Short mmCIF file of C-alpha atoms in Angstrom, two decimals:
data_model
loop_
_atom_site.label_atom_id
_atom_site.label_comp_id
_atom_site.label_asym_id
_atom_site.label_seq_id
_atom_site.Cartn_x
_atom_site.Cartn_y
_atom_site.Cartn_z
CA MET A 1380 88.07 68.31 55.62
CA LEU A 1381 86.06 66.21 53.20
CA ALA A 1382 84.74 68.99 51.59
CA ARG A 1383 84.21 67.85 47.87
CA LEU A 1384 81.86 68.49 45.08
CA THR A 1385 81.59 64.93 44.46
CA GLN A 1386 78.25 63.73 42.72
CA LEU A 1387 75.81 61.16 43.41
CA GLU A 1388 75.80 57.69 41.69
CA PHE A 1389 73.00 57.31 39.00
CA VAL A 1390 69.68 56.37 40.36
CA PRO A 1391 66.13 57.02 39.35
CA ALA A 1392 66.07 60.62 38.16
CA ALA A 1393 62.98 61.92 39.78
CA ARG A 1394 63.35 60.31 43.07
CA ARG A 1395 67.25 61.76 43.33
CA PHE A 1396 66.17 65.07 42.02
CA SER A 1397 63.53 65.25 44.79
CA GLN A 1398 65.93 64.42 47.62
CA LEU A 1399 68.40 66.82 46.45
CA GLN A 1400 65.88 69.71 46.37
CA SER A 1401 64.71 69.05 49.70
CA LEU A 1402 68.12 68.46 51.28
CA ALA A 1403 69.45 71.80 49.69
CA ALA A 1404 66.36 73.65 50.98
CA TRP A 1405 66.90 72.17 54.62
CA PHE A 1406 70.48 73.01 54.79
CA GLY A 1407 70.12 76.22 53.04
CA GLU A 1408 67.34 77.63 54.94
CA ALA A 1409 67.51 76.14 58.40
CA SER A 1410 69.63 78.15 61.02
CA TYR A 1411 70.84 76.90 64.43
CA ASN A 1412 70.33 78.85 67.31
CA THR A 1413 72.70 77.75 70.37
CA ALA A 1414 69.70 78.13 72.78
CA ASP A 1415 66.76 76.75 70.76
CA GLY A 1416 68.40 74.45 68.41
CA TRP A 1417 67.33 74.29 64.60
CA SER A 1418 64.81 76.69 63.35
CA GLY A 1419 63.24 76.12 59.81
CA LYS A 1420 62.80 78.67 56.86
CA ALA A 1421 65.14 80.98 58.48
CA GLN A 1422 67.75 82.98 56.68
CA PRO A 1423 71.23 81.10 56.83
CA SER A 1424 73.32 82.19 59.60
CA PHE A 1425 76.44 80.50 58.66
CA GLN A 1426 79.61 82.47 58.40
CA ALA A 1427 83.12 81.42 57.79
CA SER A 1428 86.56 82.83 58.44
CA PRO A 1429 88.47 83.71 55.30
CA THR A 1430 91.30 81.32 56.14
CA PHE A 1431 89.01 78.33 56.75
CA ARG A 1432 87.05 79.16 53.31
CA THR A 1433 90.36 79.06 51.65
CA ASN A 1434 91.29 75.70 53.24
CA CYS A 1435 88.09 74.33 52.11
CA ALA A 1436 88.47 75.79 48.60
CA THR A 1437 91.91 74.27 48.27
CA TRP A 1438 90.98 70.82 49.44
CA ARG A 1439 87.79 71.01 47.10
CA THR A 1440 90.02 72.19 44.21
CA ALA A 1441 92.35 69.22 44.69
CA HIS A 1442 89.84 66.58 45.27
CA THR A 1443 86.67 67.37 42.91
CA THR A 1444 85.13 64.66 40.78
CA PRO A 1445 82.18 66.02 38.51
CA TYR A 1446 79.14 63.92 38.21
CA ALA A 1447 79.82 63.93 34.20
CA HIS A 1448 82.42 61.46 34.89
CA ALA A 1449 80.07 58.75 36.71
CA ALA A 1450 77.23 59.38 34.22
CA ALA A 1451 79.60 58.93 31.34
CA GLY A 1452 81.40 55.87 32.93
CA LYS A 1453 84.56 57.48 33.28
CA ASN A 1454 87.23 56.61 36.08
CA ASP A 1455 86.72 58.52 39.16
CA ALA A 1456 90.33 58.33 39.91
CA HIS A 1457 91.27 60.73 37.40
CA PRO A 1458 88.61 63.72 37.60
CA ASP A 1459 88.70 66.70 35.63
CA PRO A 1460 89.63 69.96 37.37
CA PRO A 1461 86.84 71.40 39.53
CA VAL A 1462 84.85 74.30 38.52
CA PRO A 1463 84.72 77.32 40.83
CA ALA A 1464 81.31 78.03 42.52
CA GLU A 1465 80.77 81.31 40.72
CA HIS A 1466 81.15 79.64 37.38
CA GLN A 1467 79.10 76.60 38.02
CA ASP A 1468 76.09 77.54 35.83
CA ASP A 1469 78.62 78.16 32.83
CA ALA A 1470 80.19 74.84 33.39
CA VAL A 1471 76.87 72.94 33.65
CA ASN A 1472 75.76 74.71 30.12
CA GLN A 1473 79.27 73.63 28.62
CA THR A 1474 78.73 70.06 30.03
CA VAL A 1475 75.04 70.00 28.62
CA ALA A 1476 75.58 71.62 25.25
CA PRO A 1477 77.58 68.95 23.34
CA ALA A 1478 74.95 66.49 24.21
CA SER A 1479 72.09 68.71 23.36
CA ALA A 1480 73.37 69.55 20.07
CA GLY A 1481 71.29 67.69 17.49
CA ALA A 1482 69.62 65.59 20.01
CA GLY A 1483 65.80 64.71 20.22
CA ASN A 1484 63.49 65.83 22.78
CA GLY A 1485 64.20 62.98 25.03
CA ASP A 1486 68.01 63.83 25.03
CA LYS A 1487 67.04 67.63 25.88
CA GLU A 1488 64.79 66.76 28.65
CA THR A 1489 67.65 64.63 29.97
CA ASP A 1490 70.18 67.28 29.58
CA GLU A 1491 67.83 69.87 31.18
CA TYR A 1492 67.23 67.64 33.96
CA GLU A 1493 70.89 67.06 34.46
CA LYS A 1494 71.54 70.88 34.41
CA VAL A 1495 69.29 71.55 37.02
CA ARG A 1496 70.33 68.53 39.07
CA GLN A 1497 73.83 69.57 39.01
CA ILE A 1498 72.75 73.00 40.25
CA GLU A 1499 71.16 71.45 43.10
CA GLU A 1500 73.86 69.15 43.85
CA ALA A 1501 76.16 72.36 44.10
CA HIS A 1502 73.59 74.06 46.39
CA LEU A 1503 73.70 71.12 48.44
CA ALA A 1504 77.49 70.96 48.65
CA GLU A 1505 77.64 74.77 49.56
CA SER A 1506 74.95 74.34 52.33
CA MET A 1507 76.81 71.27 53.97
CA GLU A 1508 79.89 73.21 53.78
CA ARG A 1509 78.29 76.13 55.73
CA LEU A 1510 76.90 73.69 58.25
CA ILE A 1511 80.34 72.33 59.05
CA MET A 1512 81.49 76.01 59.19
CA GLU A 1513 78.81 76.89 61.84
CA ALA A 1514 79.88 73.95 63.87
CA TYR A 1515 83.62 75.05 63.73
CA LYS A 1516 82.48 78.47 64.94
CA LEU A 1517 80.73 76.74 68.10
CA LEU A 1518 83.75 74.69 68.51
CA GLN A 1519 86.07 77.96 68.55
CA LYS A 1520 83.74 79.44 70.93
CA GLY A 1521 84.00 76.51 73.34
CA ASP A 1522 80.34 75.28 72.67
CA MET A 1523 81.59 71.51 71.91
CA GLU A 1524 78.21 70.09 72.89
CA GLN A 1525 76.25 72.38 70.64
CA ALA A 1526 78.65 71.85 67.63
CA GLU A 1527 78.27 68.25 68.06
CA SER A 1528 74.47 68.35 68.27
CA LEU A 1529 74.30 70.47 65.07
CA LEU A 1530 76.48 67.71 63.01
CA GLN A 1531 74.42 65.04 64.64
CA GLU A 1532 71.06 66.68 63.32
CA GLY A 1533 72.58 67.58 59.81
CA SER A 1534 73.89 63.86 59.60
CA VAL A 1535 70.40 62.52 60.28
CA ALA A 1536 68.69 64.79 57.95
CA LEU A 1537 71.08 63.86 55.18
CA GLU A 1538 70.73 60.13 55.69
CA GLN A 1539 67.11 60.45 55.77
CA GLY A 1540 67.01 62.46 52.72
CA MET A 1541 69.37 60.06 50.63
CA GLY A 1542 67.64 57.02 51.86
CA SER A 1543 69.10 54.09 53.75
CA GLU A 1544 69.79 52.09 50.49
CA SER A 1545 72.24 54.87 49.15
CA SER A 1546 75.19 56.47 50.00
CA HIS A 1547 76.77 59.84 49.32
CA PRO A 1548 80.48 61.18 49.82
CA ARG A 1549 78.60 64.08 51.79
CA GLN A 1550 77.68 61.68 54.30
CA ALA A 1551 81.01 60.69 54.92
CA GLU A 1552 82.22 64.31 55.25
CA ILE A 1553 79.59 65.08 58.12
CA LEU A 1554 80.38 61.80 59.70
CA ASP A 1555 84.11 62.23 59.72
CA GLN A 1556 83.38 65.70 61.24
CA LEU A 1557 81.18 64.53 63.70
CA SER A 1558 83.62 61.68 64.76
CA LEU A 1559 86.36 64.43 65.33
CA PHE A 1560 84.40 66.71 67.39
CA GLN A 1561 83.55 63.50 69.62
CA PHE A 1562 87.16 62.41 69.58
CA LEU A 1563 88.21 65.89 70.89
CA GLN A 1564 85.62 65.59 73.68
CA GLY A 1565 86.96 61.92 74.55
CA LYS A 1566 83.87 60.50 73.63
CA LEU A 1567 85.56 57.31 71.94
CA PRO A 1568 82.97 54.84 71.53
CA GLU A 1569 80.58 57.41 69.79
CA ALA A 1570 83.49 58.74 67.90
CA GLU A 1571 84.50 55.07 66.66
CA MET A 1572 81.01 54.21 65.68
CA HIS A 1573 80.77 57.43 63.27
CA ALA A 1574 84.30 57.17 62.03
CA ARG A 1575 83.89 53.56 60.91
CA ARG A 1576 80.80 54.55 59.10
CA SER A 1577 82.32 57.36 57.47
CA LEU A 1578 85.11 55.05 55.96
CA VAL A 1579 82.61 52.41 54.84
CA VAL A 1580 80.73 55.29 53.03
CA ILE A 1581 83.84 57.01 51.39
CA GLN A 1582 85.22 53.45 50.40
CA ASP A 1583 82.11 53.18 48.16
CA HIS A 1584 83.22 56.07 46.07
CA PHE A 1585 86.75 56.42 46.12
CA GLU A 1586 89.62 53.80 45.86
CA ILE A 1587 92.16 52.84 48.34
CA GLY A 1588 95.01 55.39 48.76
CA ASP A 1589 92.71 58.23 47.70
CA PRO A 1590 93.03 61.30 50.10
CA ALA A 1591 89.38 61.09 51.09
CA VAL A 1592 89.68 57.36 52.15
CA CYS A 1593 93.03 58.29 53.84
CA MET A 1594 91.65 61.04 55.89
CA CYS A 1595 88.93 58.55 57.20
CA GLU A 1596 91.50 56.04 57.94
CA LEU A 1597 93.34 58.73 60.13
CA ARG A 1598 90.37 59.61 62.02
CA LEU A 1599 89.48 55.93 62.81
CA GLY A 1600 93.03 55.03 63.54
CA ALA A 1601 93.63 57.92 66.01
CA ILE A 1602 90.45 57.02 67.75
CA LEU A 1603 91.56 53.31 67.92
CA PHE A 1604 94.76 54.33 69.39
CA SER A 1605 93.08 56.34 71.85
CA MET A 1606 91.01 53.24 72.85
CA GLY A 1607 94.03 50.85 73.16
CA GLN A 1608 93.14 48.92 70.03
CA TYR A 1609 96.77 49.21 68.64
CA GLN A 1610 97.00 46.77 65.90
CA GLU A 1611 94.30 47.84 63.77
CA ALA A 1612 95.18 51.43 64.56
CA LYS A 1613 98.81 50.93 63.50
CA GLU A 1614 97.58 49.54 59.91
CA LEU A 1615 95.09 52.42 59.44
CA ILE A 1616 97.46 55.10 60.44
CA ALA A 1617 100.46 53.78 58.27
CA ASP A 1618 98.12 53.48 55.31
CA SER A 1619 96.87 57.03 55.68
CA TYR A 1620 100.24 58.46 56.32
CA GLU A 1621 101.70 57.25 53.00
CA GLY A 1622 98.62 58.20 50.75
CA LEU A 1623 98.40 61.75 52.54
CA ARG A 1624 101.95 62.36 52.28
CA SER A 1625 101.90 61.43 48.61
CA ALA A 1626 99.12 63.48 47.62
CA LEU A 1627 99.51 66.53 49.88
CA GLY A 1628 103.12 66.77 50.90
CA ASP A 1629 104.57 66.60 54.29
CA ALA A 1630 103.73 70.05 55.18
CA SER A 1631 99.97 69.38 55.21
CA GLN A 1632 97.99 69.34 58.38
CA VAL A 1633 96.47 65.81 57.95
CA ALA A 1634 99.84 64.18 56.90
CA GLY A 1635 101.48 65.91 59.94
CA GLU A 1636 98.61 64.49 62.06
CA SER A 1637 99.18 60.91 60.47
CA GLN A 1638 103.04 61.23 61.22
CA TYR A 1639 102.25 62.15 64.74
CA TYR A 1640 100.14 59.23 65.66
CA LEU A 1641 102.70 56.97 63.69
CA ALA A 1642 105.39 58.24 66.03
CA LEU A 1643 103.18 57.38 68.95
CA MET A 1644 102.90 53.86 67.56
CA THR A 1645 106.64 53.73 67.45
CA LEU A 1646 106.89 54.92 71.17
CA LEU A 1647 104.97 51.65 72.15
CA ALA A 1648 107.88 49.74 71.55
CA ALA A 1649 110.70 51.90 72.60
CA ASP A 1650 113.22 50.24 74.99
CA SER A 1651 115.52 53.37 75.72
CA GLU A 1652 115.49 56.90 76.32
CA GLU A 1653 117.39 57.31 72.97
CA ALA A 1654 114.82 55.33 71.18
CA VAL A 1655 112.17 57.81 72.61
CA THR A 1656 114.18 60.94 71.89
CA GLN A 1657 114.56 59.70 68.20
CA THR A 1658 110.93 60.32 67.77
CA ASP A 1659 110.94 63.98 68.89
CA PRO A 1660 111.25 65.50 65.17
CA MET A 1661 108.35 63.45 63.97
CA LEU A 1662 105.93 64.45 67.10
CA MET A 1663 107.14 68.04 66.99
CA GLN A 1664 106.48 68.37 63.16
CA GLY A 1665 103.34 66.81 63.49
CA LEU A 1666 102.11 69.17 66.15
CA ARG A 1667 103.24 71.97 64.28
CA ASN A 1668 101.13 70.87 61.26
CA MET A 1669 98.05 70.30 63.22
CA ARG A 1670 98.38 73.69 64.63
CA SER A 1671 98.01 75.21 61.27
CA ASN A 1672 94.36 74.07 60.96
CA ALA A 1673 92.33 77.10 60.86
CA GLY A 1674 89.27 75.30 62.37
CA ALA A 1675 90.49 73.16 65.13
CA GLY A 1676 94.41 73.60 65.19
CA PRO A 1677 94.73 74.05 69.15
CA LEU A 1678 92.14 71.47 69.83
CA LEU A 1679 94.03 68.91 67.57
CA VAL A 1680 97.34 69.71 69.32
CA GLN A 1681 95.49 69.34 72.93
CA ALA A 1682 94.09 66.00 71.77
CA ALA A 1683 97.34 64.67 70.44
CA LEU A 1684 99.18 65.57 73.55
CA ARG A 1685 96.43 63.92 75.51
CA GLU A 1686 97.34 60.75 73.69
CA HIS A 1687 101.01 61.22 74.40
CA ASN A 1688 100.05 61.46 78.01
CA ARG A 1689 98.01 58.47 77.78
CA LEU A 1690 101.12 56.43 77.06
CA VAL A 1691 102.80 58.10 80.33
CA ASP A 1692 99.83 56.91 82.45
CA ASN A 1693 100.21 53.25 80.81
CA GLU A 1694 103.80 53.19 81.99
CA LEU A 1695 102.90 54.47 85.51
CA THR A 1696 99.92 51.97 85.99
CA SER A 1697 102.34 49.12 85.15
CA GLU A 1698 105.06 50.74 87.29
CA SER A 1699 107.61 50.94 84.41
CA TRP A 1700 109.27 53.89 86.15
CA ASP A 1701 112.11 54.43 83.85
CA LYS A 1702 109.97 54.57 80.61
CA ALA A 1703 107.50 56.82 82.19
CA ALA A 1704 110.28 59.03 83.00
CA TRP A 1705 111.48 59.07 79.36
CA LEU A 1706 108.09 59.65 78.23
CA PHE A 1707 107.54 62.56 80.71
CA ARG A 1708 110.76 64.32 79.60
CA GLN A 1709 109.68 64.02 76.10
CA GLU A 1710 106.23 65.30 76.74
CA ILE A 1711 107.68 68.22 78.60
CA ARG A 1712 109.92 69.03 75.50
CA LEU A 1713 106.77 68.88 73.26
CA ARG A 1714 104.73 71.09 75.32
CA ASN A 1715 107.58 73.53 75.93
CA GLY A 1716 107.78 73.66 72.19
CA VAL A 1717 104.20 74.27 71.24
CA ASP A 1718 102.82 76.12 74.35
CA PRO A 1719 105.83 77.32 76.76
CA GLY A 1720 104.63 78.65 80.13
CA SER A 1721 101.13 76.97 79.97
CA GLU A 1722 99.02 75.69 82.84
CA ASP A 1723 99.18 71.98 81.31
CA LEU A 1724 103.01 72.24 81.18
CA SER A 1725 103.12 73.36 85.01
CA LEU A 1726 100.83 70.58 85.89
CA LEU A 1727 103.08 67.98 84.01
CA LEU A 1728 106.48 69.31 85.52
CA TYR A 1729 104.57 68.83 89.07
CA GLN A 1730 103.36 65.26 88.23
CA PHE A 1731 107.09 64.32 86.95
CA ALA A 1732 108.56 66.03 90.11
CA THR A 1733 106.23 63.92 92.22
CA LEU A 1734 107.32 60.72 90.37
CA GLN A 1735 111.17 61.51 90.98
CA TYR A 1736 110.52 62.36 94.42
CA THR A 1737 108.99 59.11 95.27
CA ARG A 1738 111.85 57.41 93.28
CA GLY A 1739 114.37 59.30 95.52
CA LEU A 1740 115.70 61.21 92.70
CA TYR A 1741 115.72 64.49 94.71
CA ASP A 1742 117.85 66.76 92.69
CA GLU A 1743 115.78 66.55 89.42
CA ALA A 1744 112.45 66.68 91.51
CA GLU A 1745 113.62 69.91 92.96
CA ALA A 1746 114.53 71.25 89.54
CA LEU A 1747 111.09 70.14 88.13
CA THR A 1748 109.17 71.61 91.07
CA GLN A 1749 110.93 74.82 90.89
CA PHE A 1750 110.12 75.14 87.18
CA SER A 1751 106.53 74.25 87.83
CA LEU A 1752 106.27 76.78 90.60
CA ASP A 1753 107.59 79.49 88.48
CA ILE A 1754 105.08 78.86 85.74
CA ALA A 1755 102.41 78.39 88.48
CA ARG A 1756 103.02 81.88 89.87
CA SER A 1757 102.51 83.29 86.32
CA VAL A 1758 99.37 81.34 85.15
CA TYR A 1759 97.70 80.86 88.82
CA LYS A 1760 97.82 84.53 89.78
CA HIS A 1761 94.61 84.23 91.69
CA ASP A 1762 94.71 80.64 92.81
CA GLU A 1763 96.92 80.27 95.88
CA ASN A 1764 95.96 76.42 96.09
CA GLN A 1765 97.91 75.81 92.98
CA THR A 1766 101.11 77.56 93.92
CA MET A 1767 100.95 76.26 97.45
CA LEU A 1768 100.62 72.66 96.18
CA ARG A 1769 103.84 73.01 94.34
CA ARG A 1770 105.52 74.85 97.21
CA HIS A 1771 104.45 71.88 99.41
CA ARG A 1772 106.15 69.35 96.92
CA LEU A 1773 109.19 71.34 97.20
CA GLY A 1774 109.31 71.53 101.01
CA THR A 1775 108.98 67.35 100.96
CA VAL A 1776 111.95 67.36 98.44
CA LEU A 1777 114.17 69.99 100.49
CA ASP A 1778 113.51 67.95 103.74
CA CYS A 1779 114.94 64.70 101.91
CA LYS A 1780 117.85 66.53 100.65
CA GLY A 1781 118.45 67.63 104.37
CA ASN A 1782 117.49 71.21 104.12
CA ALA A 1783 115.50 71.06 107.29
CA GLU A 1784 115.13 74.61 108.31
CA ALA A 1785 113.72 75.71 104.73
CA ALA A 1786 111.53 72.51 104.58
CA ASN A 1787 109.93 72.90 107.90
CA LYS A 1788 108.95 76.58 107.05
CA ILE A 1789 107.26 75.41 103.85
CA LEU A 1790 105.63 72.24 105.18
CA THR A 1791 104.13 74.24 108.12
CA GLU A 1792 102.72 76.84 105.72
CA SER A 1793 101.40 73.98 103.42
CA PHE A 1794 99.82 72.11 106.15
CA ASN A 1795 98.08 75.07 107.87
CA HIS A 1796 96.76 76.03 104.13
CA PHE A 1797 95.45 72.51 103.30
CA ASP A 1798 94.05 71.89 106.93
CA LYS A 1799 91.95 75.26 106.69
CA ARG A 1800 90.83 75.14 103.14
CA LEU A 1801 90.41 71.39 102.57
CA GLY A 1802 89.94 69.87 106.16
CA PRO A 1803 92.12 67.45 108.15
CA LYS A 1804 90.92 64.25 106.14
CA ASN A 1805 92.18 65.58 102.73
CA PRO A 1806 94.90 63.54 101.40
CA LEU A 1807 97.01 66.65 100.76
CA THR A 1808 96.51 67.82 104.30
CA GLY A 1809 97.64 64.27 105.39
CA GLU A 1810 100.66 64.41 103.24
CA ALA A 1811 101.67 67.83 104.96
CA GLN A 1812 101.04 66.54 108.25
CA PHE A 1813 103.06 63.29 107.38
CA ALA A 1814 105.96 65.36 106.05
CA LEU A 1815 105.93 67.74 108.87
CA GLY A 1816 106.14 64.64 111.42
CA LEU A 1817 108.85 62.81 109.34
CA SER A 1818 110.99 66.13 109.36
CA GLY A 1819 110.65 66.36 112.96
CA MET A 1820 111.63 62.79 113.30
CA ARG A 1821 114.54 62.99 111.12
CA ARG A 1822 116.07 66.00 113.13
CA MET A 1823 115.44 63.99 116.44
CA LEU A 1824 117.13 60.82 115.15
CA GLN A 1825 120.31 63.10 113.84
CA ALA A 1826 120.58 64.61 117.02
CA ARG A 1827 120.62 61.36 119.03
CA GLN A 1828 123.00 59.85 116.44
CA SER A 1829 125.47 62.71 116.61
CA LYS A 1830 128.70 62.66 118.83
CA GLU A 1831 127.28 65.32 121.05
CA GLY A 1832 123.98 63.53 121.54
CA LEU A 1833 120.99 65.19 123.38
CA ASP A 1834 121.50 67.33 126.39
CA PRO A 1835 120.23 65.72 129.85
CA TYR A 1836 117.03 67.74 129.67
CA SER A 1837 116.27 66.67 125.92
CA LYS A 1838 116.76 63.08 126.58
CA VAL A 1839 113.99 63.43 129.37
CA LEU A 1840 111.72 65.00 126.70
CA ALA A 1841 112.75 62.86 123.70
CA PRO A 1842 110.46 59.60 124.37
CA LYS A 1843 107.41 61.81 124.38
CA GLN A 1844 108.32 64.06 121.54
CA GLU A 1845 109.15 61.02 119.42
CA GLN A 1846 105.77 59.35 120.23
CA ASN A 1847 103.88 62.50 119.31
CA LEU A 1848 105.76 62.81 116.04
CA MET A 1849 105.10 59.08 115.04
CA GLN A 1850 101.46 59.62 115.84
CA GLN A 1851 101.31 62.74 113.57
CA MET A 1852 102.83 60.75 110.71
CA GLN A 1853 100.39 57.79 111.50
CA LYS A 1854 97.28 60.10 111.43
CA GLY A 1855 98.78 61.88 108.09
CA LEU A 1856 99.26 58.44 106.68
CA GLN A 1857 95.62 57.28 107.40
CA ALA A 1858 94.37 60.34 105.54
CA MET A 1859 96.77 59.87 102.52
CA GLN A 1860 95.49 55.95 102.44
CA ALA A 1861 91.87 57.04 102.64
CA GLY A 1862 92.29 59.82 99.83
CA PHE A 1863 94.79 58.53 97.53
CA GLY A 1864 94.42 54.84 97.96
CA ALA A 1865 96.81 52.03 99.28
CA ASP A 1866 98.42 51.87 95.56
CA HIS A 1867 99.39 55.41 95.11
CA MET A 1868 103.14 55.99 94.92
CA LEU A 1869 103.01 58.87 97.21
CA VAL A 1870 101.41 56.52 99.88
CA LYS A 1871 103.97 53.68 99.17
CA LYS A 1872 106.62 56.10 99.71
CA ALA A 1873 105.23 57.35 103.03
CA LEU A 1874 104.82 53.74 104.32
CA THR A 1875 108.64 53.03 103.49
CA ASP A 1876 109.58 56.32 105.30
CA TYR A 1877 107.50 55.28 108.41
CA ASP A 1878 109.05 51.93 108.44
CA LEU A 1879 112.51 53.05 108.17
CA THR A 1880 112.01 55.81 110.98
CA ALA A 1881 110.36 53.23 113.26
CA SER A 1882 113.33 50.78 112.41
CA ALA A 1883 115.76 53.60 113.27
CA ILE A 1884 114.14 54.18 116.69
CA ARG A 1885 114.18 50.54 117.39
CA GLY A 1886 117.71 50.40 116.56
CA LEU A 1887 118.73 53.26 119.04
CA GLU A 1888 116.62 51.77 121.75
CA THR A 1889 118.40 48.41 121.21
CA SER A 1890 121.80 49.95 121.48
CA ARG A 1891 121.33 51.60 124.73
#
């Protein structure tokens, strides 16, 4: 979090004091109702978990810059230690007292103003922190849209109160949180806009390399990585990693997040499975660090794995099958390390099994499908569609491995299931129909090619049976092409299998 008790730059006193009073009142007295939105002049409804409060307090303790430094012309890069909230009034008295001693009336009035102004600033800081905590409460409840809306309104109120010509670190704080929430939802253009604004504002107040700047660089870098803008993302993430690691240590959540995205950058250039595997420790440590975030840990991990999976999709799109497989295996290791037995892991295993099935790597495809099926039976107890989907893939793999009896039984079940629930034109129904026809043709061809050959009666029936099976394959293939698209890997494999089968039949006819 960018939760700091940093102070405003020195501007005309009356105007700034008025702004602080109005903003502190707005944030402190308004409450947010998830059904009706903001309601003014209500008692604050913000509550925070003890862990989250501790995290905020720890960050604030490490990175507080009292206003007295700016007013006295001191360097913000070396702030005095922060003052706990419960002792802020005493601290203000201590700050004001030396200047007041022996001063004239004008100095006394200035000191009195400064004392009140610092109190108002502290109130604003506390109210902002509560606002963000309420957003995290909504986030943890799954009300992502409401949490984003809350931060949107808070950001607008803060910017309107401060004036368009001024900036305040609190603006960067709320914009950073807003961009994070949008990133978690995959709203990348909006997240990029707010992350860039956050970085610009924070750079007005802190030097390059300051942890506050590094955190904003990290947020923008992760968003740009997700958008495929790798060059700018790499520079931002590398800078943030060095700064956060130096200031907060390797074990901090944000340093771990930077490390994770830096490792993803490394994967872009990986040209062997060994090079991919070498990034495992960085990625796993980053995920563990992110998971320790008391407010959004699971969602940060989910978003991070989403970005790894984006790399898998890139390789699948470019038909770089080997690298896609390397990355699939890595993501399985990562997901199994942070969330074993999960729905997402089961889906990932199924997807990888399908890739290996289309590549003819049937032993690995069978093992992956069985692993996925085992998890599915646990997590999809009341969803027969999901378990049948995996059983169907297992049937197609077993048929390719020559286990025709087991394959035919499973494929008959999957065809009847999908045909009844999804209809005959669904691509899954089509694939099951195609696979049944292909399995029948394989048995027919094996019998015809065997030494014994077909008995006289079967020879009479064979041409009609083969015609029916090929028509069944054609019908299934048409449903697959319509539903999956002509470029889908399953469609391409089905076309290849169809052509090979037709060629085998023609070969037998020619040899008669």
